[in-house]
mmCIF file of C-alpha atoms in Angstrom:
data_model
loop_
_atom_site.group_PDB
_atom_site.id
_atom_site.type_symbol
_atom_site.label_atom_id
_atom_site.label_comp_id
_atom_site.label_asym_id
_atom_site.label_seq_id
_atom_site.Cartn_x
_atom_site.Cartn_y
_atom_site.Cartn_z
ATOM 1 C CA UNK B 13 76.953 77.406 110.874
ATOM 2 C CA UNK B 14 80.495 76.191 109.739
ATOM 3 C CA UNK B 15 80.506 78.306 106.481
ATOM 4 C CA UNK B 16 79.039 81.479 108.051
ATOM 5 C CA UNK B 17 82.377 80.922 111.144
ATOM 6 C CA UNK B 18 85.140 81.764 108.881
ATOM 7 C CA UNK B 19 85.252 84.871 106.218
ATOM 8 C CA UNK B 20 84.171 83.693 102.734
ATOM 9 C CA UNK B 21 84.349 84.878 99.676
ATOM 10 C CA UNK B 22 81.621 84.708 96.651
ATOM 11 C CA UNK B 23 83.003 84.988 93.204
ATOM 12 C CA UNK B 24 81.982 84.969 89.809
ATOM 13 C CA UNK B 25 81.627 87.175 86.308
ATOM 14 C CA UNK B 26 78.578 89.030 85.600
ATOM 15 C CA UNK B 27 75.246 87.013 84.894
ATOM 16 C CA UNK B 28 77.037 83.596 86.874
ATOM 17 C CA UNK B 29 74.414 83.902 89.433
ATOM 18 C CA UNK B 30 75.833 85.175 92.473
ATOM 19 C CA UNK B 31 72.864 87.108 93.591
ATOM 20 C CA UNK B 32 71.104 83.878 93.137
ATOM 21 C CA UNK B 33 73.730 81.918 95.446
ATOM 22 C CA UNK B 34 73.372 85.088 97.999
ATOM 23 C CA UNK B 35 69.797 84.374 98.081
ATOM 24 C CA UNK B 36 69.906 80.596 98.762
ATOM 25 C CA UNK B 37 72.376 80.833 101.292
ATOM 26 C CA UNK B 38 70.564 83.371 103.149
ATOM 27 C CA UNK B 39 67.348 81.237 102.596
ATOM 28 C CA UNK B 40 69.004 78.678 104.005
ATOM 29 C CA UNK B 41 70.266 80.780 106.325
ATOM 30 C CA UNK B 42 66.959 81.517 107.652
ATOM 31 C CA UNK B 43 65.941 78.165 108.711
ATOM 32 C CA UNK B 44 68.134 78.293 111.808
ATOM 33 C CA UNK B 45 67.052 78.870 115.687
ATOM 34 C CA UNK B 46 68.971 82.728 115.359
ATOM 35 C CA UNK B 47 70.586 83.868 111.924
ATOM 36 C CA UNK B 48 72.266 87.012 112.732
ATOM 37 C CA UNK B 49 73.181 88.276 109.472
ATOM 38 C CA UNK B 50 73.175 92.137 107.671
ATOM 39 C CA UNK B 51 73.339 92.215 103.601
ATOM 40 C CA UNK B 52 74.771 95.732 102.920
ATOM 41 C CA UNK B 53 72.990 96.084 99.674
ATOM 42 C CA UNK B 54 74.309 98.109 96.607
ATOM 43 C CA UNK B 55 71.234 98.226 94.003
ATOM 44 C CA UNK B 56 68.325 97.255 95.983
ATOM 45 C CA UNK B 57 68.431 93.873 94.086
ATOM 46 C CA UNK B 58 67.409 92.059 97.384
ATOM 47 C CA UNK B 59 64.325 93.394 98.011
ATOM 48 C CA UNK B 60 62.068 91.014 97.215
ATOM 49 C CA UNK B 61 63.455 88.877 100.183
ATOM 50 C CA UNK B 62 61.640 91.095 102.625
ATOM 51 C CA UNK B 63 58.370 90.929 100.617
ATOM 52 C CA UNK B 64 56.567 88.819 103.341
ATOM 53 C CA UNK B 65 53.214 88.001 100.937
ATOM 54 C CA UNK B 66 56.011 86.403 98.475
ATOM 55 C CA UNK B 67 57.474 84.257 101.230
ATOM 56 C CA UNK B 68 59.713 86.827 102.111
ATOM 57 C CA UNK B 69 61.932 86.302 105.250
ATOM 58 C CA UNK B 70 63.826 88.987 105.607
ATOM 59 C CA UNK B 71 63.375 92.627 107.313
ATOM 60 C CA UNK B 72 64.241 95.567 104.884
ATOM 61 C CA UNK B 73 66.009 98.448 106.320
ATOM 62 C CA UNK B 74 67.030 101.958 103.913
ATOM 63 C CA UNK B 75 69.654 104.428 103.921
ATOM 64 C CA UNK B 76 67.751 107.574 103.418
ATOM 65 C CA UNK B 77 67.475 109.096 100.450
ATOM 66 C CA UNK B 78 66.749 112.904 99.426
ATOM 67 C CA UNK B 79 62.836 111.940 99.132
ATOM 68 C CA UNK B 80 63.645 109.982 102.641
ATOM 69 C CA UNK B 81 63.828 113.184 104.563
ATOM 70 C CA UNK B 82 60.707 114.855 105.369
ATOM 71 C CA UNK B 83 58.576 111.804 106.456
ATOM 72 C CA UNK B 84 61.374 109.024 107.153
ATOM 73 C CA UNK B 85 59.867 105.498 107.491
ATOM 74 C CA UNK B 86 60.433 103.267 110.652
ATOM 75 C CA UNK B 87 62.846 101.491 108.148
ATOM 76 C CA UNK B 88 64.521 104.272 107.184
ATOM 77 C CA UNK B 89 68.254 104.679 108.392
ATOM 78 C CA UNK B 90 69.930 107.896 109.166
ATOM 79 C CA UNK B 91 74.045 107.937 109.705
ATOM 80 C CA UNK B 92 74.399 111.283 111.431
ATOM 81 C CA UNK B 93 77.701 112.982 110.660
ATOM 82 C CA UNK B 94 78.165 112.508 114.243
ATOM 83 C CA UNK B 95 78.990 109.069 114.214
ATOM 84 C CA UNK B 96 81.954 109.545 111.264
ATOM 85 C CA UNK B 97 85.371 110.041 113.474
ATOM 86 C CA UNK B 98 87.746 112.440 112.684
ATOM 87 C CA UNK B 99 89.536 111.124 110.085
ATOM 88 C CA UNK B 100 86.394 109.830 108.047
ATOM 89 C CA UNK B 101 84.957 113.509 108.362
ATOM 90 C CA UNK B 102 88.087 115.134 106.942
ATOM 91 C CA UNK B 103 88.381 112.613 104.258
ATOM 92 C CA UNK B 104 85.249 114.067 103.030
ATOM 93 C CA UNK B 105 85.593 117.516 103.464
ATOM 94 C CA UNK B 106 89.415 118.343 103.363
ATOM 95 C CA UNK B 107 91.466 118.667 100.329
ATOM 96 C CA UNK B 108 94.967 117.652 101.077
ATOM 97 C CA UNK B 109 96.704 119.982 98.449
ATOM 98 C CA UNK B 110 95.762 123.025 100.011
ATOM 99 C CA UNK B 111 98.515 124.625 102.000
ATOM 100 C CA UNK B 112 95.830 125.163 104.660
ATOM 101 C CA UNK B 113 94.926 121.981 105.491
ATOM 102 C CA UNK B 114 96.877 121.383 108.405
ATOM 103 C CA UNK B 115 95.199 124.535 109.526
ATOM 104 C CA UNK B 116 91.622 123.610 108.654
ATOM 105 C CA UNK B 117 92.239 120.061 110.232
ATOM 106 C CA UNK B 118 93.224 121.240 113.733
ATOM 107 C CA UNK B 119 90.825 123.890 114.228
ATOM 108 C CA UNK B 120 87.877 121.055 112.996
ATOM 109 C CA UNK B 121 89.270 118.821 115.599
ATOM 110 C CA UNK B 122 89.474 121.094 118.572
ATOM 111 C CA UNK B 123 85.897 122.354 117.993
ATOM 112 C CA UNK B 124 84.184 119.359 117.361
ATOM 113 C CA UNK B 125 86.226 118.092 120.746
ATOM 114 C CA UNK B 126 84.502 121.077 122.816
ATOM 115 C CA UNK B 127 81.147 120.632 120.916
ATOM 116 C CA UNK B 128 81.179 116.852 122.101
ATOM 117 C CA UNK B 129 82.197 117.862 125.593
ATOM 118 C CA UNK B 130 79.256 120.386 125.780
ATOM 119 C CA UNK B 131 76.671 117.462 125.060
ATOM 120 C CA UNK B 132 78.227 115.190 127.721
ATOM 121 C CA UNK B 133 77.975 118.071 130.230
ATOM 122 C CA UNK B 134 74.534 118.574 129.140
ATOM 123 C CA UNK B 135 73.518 114.923 129.098
ATOM 124 C CA UNK B 136 75.077 114.964 132.741
ATOM 125 C CA UNK B 137 77.714 111.985 131.759
ATOM 126 C CA UNK B 138 80.361 112.672 133.850
ATOM 127 C CA UNK B 139 81.967 108.970 133.918
ATOM 128 C CA UNK B 140 81.917 109.347 129.573
ATOM 129 C CA UNK B 141 83.814 113.022 130.132
ATOM 130 C CA UNK B 142 86.904 111.434 131.808
ATOM 131 C CA UNK B 143 87.236 108.874 128.548
ATOM 132 C CA UNK B 144 86.034 110.153 125.294
ATOM 133 C CA UNK B 145 88.042 111.544 122.390
ATOM 134 C CA UNK B 146 87.173 113.460 119.727
ATOM 135 C CA UNK B 147 85.989 109.735 117.486
ATOM 136 C CA UNK B 148 83.692 108.976 119.958
ATOM 137 C CA UNK B 149 79.946 109.209 118.590
ATOM 138 C CA UNK B 150 78.338 111.727 120.432
ATOM 139 C CA UNK B 151 76.110 113.832 118.780
ATOM 140 C CA UNK B 152 76.231 117.318 118.314
ATOM 141 C CA UNK B 153 75.225 120.704 116.147
ATOM 142 C CA UNK B 154 76.644 120.749 113.042
ATOM 143 C CA UNK B 155 75.619 124.852 112.603
ATOM 144 C CA UNK B 156 77.723 125.431 116.017
ATOM 145 C CA UNK B 157 80.750 123.545 113.826
ATOM 146 C CA UNK B 158 79.770 126.018 111.034
ATOM 147 C CA UNK B 159 79.886 128.909 112.904
ATOM 148 C CA UNK B 160 83.049 128.598 114.954
ATOM 149 C CA UNK B 161 85.079 128.159 111.956
ATOM 150 C CA UNK B 162 83.469 130.672 110.101
ATOM 151 C CA UNK B 163 84.372 133.252 112.945
ATOM 152 C CA UNK B 164 87.805 131.857 112.988
ATOM 153 C CA UNK B 165 87.782 132.847 109.387
ATOM 154 C CA UNK B 166 86.911 135.980 109.497
ATOM 155 C CA UNK B 167 88.120 136.938 113.331
ATOM 156 C CA UNK B 168 90.696 140.075 113.184
ATOM 157 C CA UNK B 169 93.411 140.332 115.621
ATOM 158 C CA UNK B 170 94.592 143.024 117.713
ATOM 159 C CA UNK B 171 97.498 145.156 117.122
ATOM 160 C CA UNK B 172 99.561 147.654 118.484
ATOM 161 C CA UNK B 173 97.612 150.128 119.997
ATOM 162 C CA UNK B 174 94.211 148.173 119.747
ATOM 163 C CA UNK B 175 94.526 148.611 115.756
ATOM 164 C CA UNK B 176 93.214 145.421 113.925
ATOM 165 C CA UNK B 177 95.399 143.431 111.845
ATOM 166 C CA UNK B 178 95.534 140.222 109.946
ATOM 167 C CA UNK B 179 93.661 137.354 112.572
ATOM 168 C CA UNK B 180 95.497 134.146 113.239
ATOM 169 C CA UNK B 181 93.202 131.856 111.070
ATOM 170 C CA UNK B 182 91.798 134.844 108.909
ATOM 171 C CA UNK B 183 91.154 133.545 105.201
ATOM 172 C CA UNK B 184 92.735 130.031 106.216
ATOM 173 C CA UNK B 185 89.344 128.204 106.118
ATOM 174 C CA UNK B 186 87.528 129.816 103.608
ATOM 175 C CA UNK B 187 87.659 126.501 101.262
ATOM 176 C CA UNK B 188 86.733 124.134 103.888
ATOM 177 C CA UNK B 189 83.686 126.340 105.756
ATOM 178 C CA UNK B 190 82.832 126.268 101.784
ATOM 179 C CA UNK B 191 83.356 123.031 101.077
ATOM 180 C CA UNK B 192 81.221 121.784 104.438
ATOM 181 C CA UNK B 193 78.395 123.862 103.672
ATOM 182 C CA UNK B 194 78.113 122.655 99.791
ATOM 183 C CA UNK B 195 77.587 119.270 101.812
ATOM 184 C CA UNK B 196 75.117 120.349 104.190
ATOM 185 C CA UNK B 197 72.831 121.904 101.680
ATOM 186 C CA UNK B 198 73.254 118.655 99.228
ATOM 187 C CA UNK B 199 70.036 116.719 99.755
ATOM 188 C CA UNK B 200 72.183 113.559 97.901
ATOM 189 C CA UNK B 201 73.844 113.679 101.659
ATOM 190 C CA UNK B 202 70.591 114.120 103.733
ATOM 191 C CA UNK B 203 70.801 111.134 105.499
ATOM 192 C CA UNK B 204 74.510 112.104 107.044
ATOM 193 C CA UNK B 205 73.949 115.973 107.657
ATOM 194 C CA UNK B 206 70.060 116.714 107.786
ATOM 195 C CA UNK B 207 68.683 113.663 110.156
ATOM 196 C CA UNK B 208 65.771 113.695 112.094
ATOM 197 C CA UNK B 209 65.494 115.445 115.593
ATOM 198 C CA UNK B 210 65.318 111.988 117.645
ATOM 199 C CA UNK B 211 68.664 110.855 115.944
ATOM 200 C CA UNK B 212 70.391 113.972 117.506
ATOM 201 C CA UNK B 213 69.854 112.497 121.078
ATOM 202 C CA UNK B 214 72.801 110.459 122.923
ATOM 203 C CA UNK B 215 70.385 107.644 123.740
ATOM 204 C CA UNK B 216 69.783 107.157 119.807
ATOM 205 C CA UNK B 217 72.874 105.293 118.492
ATOM 206 C CA UNK B 218 71.987 102.130 121.361
ATOM 207 C CA UNK B 219 68.560 101.521 120.482
ATOM 208 C CA UNK B 220 69.919 102.097 116.541
ATOM 209 C CA UNK B 221 72.344 99.562 116.442
ATOM 210 C CA UNK B 222 70.122 97.284 119.093
ATOM 211 C CA UNK B 223 68.090 97.352 115.994
ATOM 212 C CA UNK B 224 70.754 95.822 113.595
ATOM 213 C CA UNK B 225 72.260 93.590 115.716
ATOM 214 C CA UNK B 226 69.683 91.514 117.531
ATOM 215 C CA UNK B 227 68.180 88.484 116.294
ATOM 216 C CA UNK B 228 65.251 86.931 118.110
ATOM 217 C CA UNK B 229 62.076 84.557 117.356
ATOM 218 C CA UNK B 230 60.399 88.040 117.355
ATOM 219 C CA UNK B 231 62.805 89.734 115.391
ATOM 220 C CA UNK B 232 63.971 88.583 111.759
ATOM 221 C CA UNK B 233 67.866 87.845 112.115
ATOM 222 C CA UNK B 234 68.354 88.919 108.411
ATOM 223 C CA UNK B 235 68.830 92.676 107.473
ATOM 224 C CA UNK B 236 68.830 93.772 104.328
ATOM 225 C CA UNK B 237 69.956 97.418 103.880
ATOM 226 C CA UNK B 238 69.665 98.970 100.827
ATOM 227 C CA UNK B 239 72.732 101.670 99.457
ATOM 228 C CA UNK B 240 71.196 102.474 96.496
ATOM 229 C CA UNK B 241 70.697 106.285 97.056
ATOM 230 C CA UNK B 242 74.089 106.245 98.871
ATOM 231 C CA UNK B 243 76.469 109.475 96.175
ATOM 232 C CA UNK B 244 79.301 106.924 94.961
ATOM 233 C CA UNK B 245 81.685 109.572 96.388
ATOM 234 C CA UNK B 246 81.186 109.099 100.158
ATOM 235 C CA UNK B 247 79.706 104.706 99.613
ATOM 236 C CA UNK B 248 83.052 103.841 101.266
ATOM 237 C CA UNK B 249 82.646 106.148 104.426
ATOM 238 C CA UNK B 250 78.966 105.224 104.806
ATOM 239 C CA UNK B 251 79.787 101.363 104.547
ATOM 240 C CA UNK B 252 82.937 101.418 106.854
ATOM 241 C CA UNK B 253 81.082 103.762 109.437
ATOM 242 C CA UNK B 254 78.326 100.897 109.588
ATOM 243 C CA UNK B 255 80.647 98.122 109.678
ATOM 244 C CA UNK B 256 82.515 99.724 112.545
ATOM 245 C CA UNK B 257 80.093 100.803 114.327
ATOM 246 C CA UNK B 258 78.404 97.347 114.442
ATOM 247 C CA UNK B 259 81.600 95.499 115.077
ATOM 248 C CA UNK B 260 82.104 97.836 117.952
ATOM 249 C CA UNK B 261 79.451 96.743 119.831
ATOM 250 C CA UNK B 262 80.396 93.131 119.066
ATOM 251 C CA UNK B 263 84.307 94.189 120.096
ATOM 252 C CA UNK B 264 83.225 95.801 123.475
ATOM 253 C CA UNK B 265 80.303 93.281 124.698
ATOM 254 C CA UNK B 266 80.372 90.718 127.424
ATOM 255 C CA UNK B 267 81.766 87.836 125.735
ATOM 256 C CA UNK B 268 78.591 85.701 127.295
ATOM 257 C CA UNK B 269 76.208 87.956 125.818
ATOM 258 C CA UNK B 270 77.765 87.959 122.416
ATOM 259 C CA UNK B 271 76.474 86.050 119.202
ATOM 260 C CA UNK B 272 77.816 85.518 115.955
ATOM 261 C CA UNK B 273 77.164 87.825 113.251
ATOM 262 C CA UNK B 274 77.836 87.885 109.645
ATOM 263 C CA UNK B 275 78.145 91.298 107.141
ATOM 264 C CA UNK B 276 77.494 90.459 103.504
ATOM 265 C CA UNK B 277 79.632 92.681 101.102
ATOM 266 C CA UNK B 278 77.483 92.658 97.725
ATOM 267 C CA UNK B 279 79.594 94.288 95.108
ATOM 268 C CA UNK B 280 82.626 95.018 97.104
ATOM 269 C CA UNK B 281 84.610 96.180 94.589
ATOM 270 C CA UNK B 282 82.743 99.617 94.915
ATOM 271 C CA UNK B 283 83.772 100.200 98.440
ATOM 272 C CA UNK B 284 86.764 97.416 99.262
ATOM 273 C CA UNK B 285 89.183 98.393 96.652
ATOM 274 C CA UNK B 286 92.859 97.145 96.706
ATOM 275 C CA UNK B 287 95.160 99.929 98.698
ATOM 276 C CA UNK B 288 96.801 100.651 95.675
ATOM 277 C CA UNK B 289 93.656 102.149 93.962
ATOM 278 C CA UNK B 290 92.386 103.423 96.971
ATOM 279 C CA UNK B 291 91.710 107.342 97.250
ATOM 280 C CA UNK B 292 91.465 109.034 100.851
ATOM 281 C CA UNK B 293 88.020 107.961 101.338
ATOM 282 C CA UNK B 294 87.926 105.008 100.148
ATOM 283 C CA UNK B 295 90.998 104.239 102.857
ATOM 284 C CA UNK B 296 89.179 104.793 105.465
ATOM 285 C CA UNK B 297 86.170 101.969 105.010
ATOM 286 C CA UNK B 298 89.556 99.544 104.041
ATOM 287 C CA UNK B 299 90.525 100.744 107.396
ATOM 288 C CA UNK B 300 87.447 99.274 109.446
ATOM 289 C CA UNK B 301 86.957 96.582 107.167
ATOM 290 C CA UNK B 302 90.240 95.251 106.764
ATOM 291 C CA UNK B 303 90.457 94.777 110.925
ATOM 292 C CA UNK B 304 87.567 93.173 110.830
ATOM 293 C CA UNK B 305 88.823 90.519 108.064
ATOM 294 C CA UNK B 306 91.889 90.084 110.732
ATOM 295 C CA UNK B 307 90.633 90.039 114.040
ATOM 296 C CA UNK B 308 87.092 89.702 113.761
ATOM 297 C CA UNK B 309 86.481 86.127 114.368
ATOM 298 C CA UNK B 310 87.472 85.773 117.964
ATOM 299 C CA UNK B 311 84.821 87.932 118.533
ATOM 300 C CA UNK B 312 81.950 86.181 116.190
ATOM 301 C CA UNK B 313 82.045 88.915 113.426
ATOM 302 C CA UNK B 314 82.434 87.150 109.812
ATOM 303 C CA UNK B 315 82.609 88.712 106.334
ATOM 304 C CA UNK B 316 81.214 87.268 103.178
ATOM 305 C CA UNK B 317 82.597 88.849 99.931
ATOM 306 C CA UNK B 318 80.527 89.251 97.005
ATOM 307 C CA UNK B 319 82.017 90.429 93.812
ATOM 308 C CA UNK B 320 82.335 89.957 90.024
ATOM 309 C CA UNK B 321 86.208 91.439 90.045
ATOM 310 C CA UNK B 322 87.942 90.015 92.844
ATOM 311 C CA UNK B 323 91.371 91.541 91.096
ATOM 312 C CA UNK B 324 89.783 95.013 92.391
ATOM 313 C CA UNK B 325 89.002 93.869 95.873
ATOM 314 C CA UNK B 326 91.522 94.632 98.893
ATOM 315 C CA UNK B 327 94.246 91.267 98.756
ATOM 316 C CA UNK B 328 94.176 92.050 102.983
ATOM 317 C CA UNK B 329 90.284 91.169 103.017
ATOM 318 C CA UNK B 330 90.226 88.045 100.320
ATOM 319 C CA UNK B 331 93.342 86.474 102.499
ATOM 320 C CA UNK B 332 91.213 86.202 105.212
ATOM 321 C CA UNK B 333 88.543 84.196 103.178
ATOM 322 C CA UNK B 334 88.705 80.401 104.050
ATOM 323 C CA UNK B 335 85.748 79.351 102.286
ATOM 324 C CA UNK B 336 84.927 80.282 98.857
ATOM 325 C CA UNK B 337 81.885 79.814 96.125
ATOM 326 C CA UNK B 338 83.269 80.560 92.848
#
């Protein structure tokens, strides 16, 4: 218990035994009454810990790959686009060097907020309507967003005597729309942009989070999430979104109902780089994890960082670690 009450780090060069150390720690933790550990497995190497025929003690999940989109199993996890906040979505789609980037960001923000508002009205969520923002995790149809942006990009304005003139947004969103549609058509991003119908329902988020955060005698408390099929360019956003969602639930939970949770960040240098080296996508993940590192302990939320390149891992996160296994 003391080991997990503070942030910790396991550091060592390649082939020094980090994965074996993590496996041993998880095996020991599985003997606790209510362990609650979520492993972010970057290469699918912890799969054997989930094989009951060989003494496995963990529950396995997998971020959906291109082959999981048609018939996903119960252990397949989708992270629909609507879970991403405004900045996370724009970090994947917006080219900051484009002179029209401010226009693209403002139209995107306005349309997403309106689409989320329509969803809340359809679901009679009048209480949420008073407080929601563009960042709130509320489902909306992505094709409607594409249609609205395309309409902005092609709509003509009205000049003197009703003659058509160049529209206010005409031609300013073309590149943004093409980048968005390219992502929608790429099956590698299917876990984001091709979720099943049940993942487009308002209640889906609650069920998914409870599956990942619960720990009971009937539900294995050690959960391993396989990220091996997530494209490297969006890996930081995906890990950051999942960590942020789990932490937000823990943060807002009634203190009497809260139970401690630990996230094991395997190969942390891949998605938690130093601020100086981080691009716009990686900064989104850094923000989520650094917030957890700085304030998570108050809410029973700790991080176990695993890396072979500590010099490339966020100094803010490593500085908050109390326990080191080197």
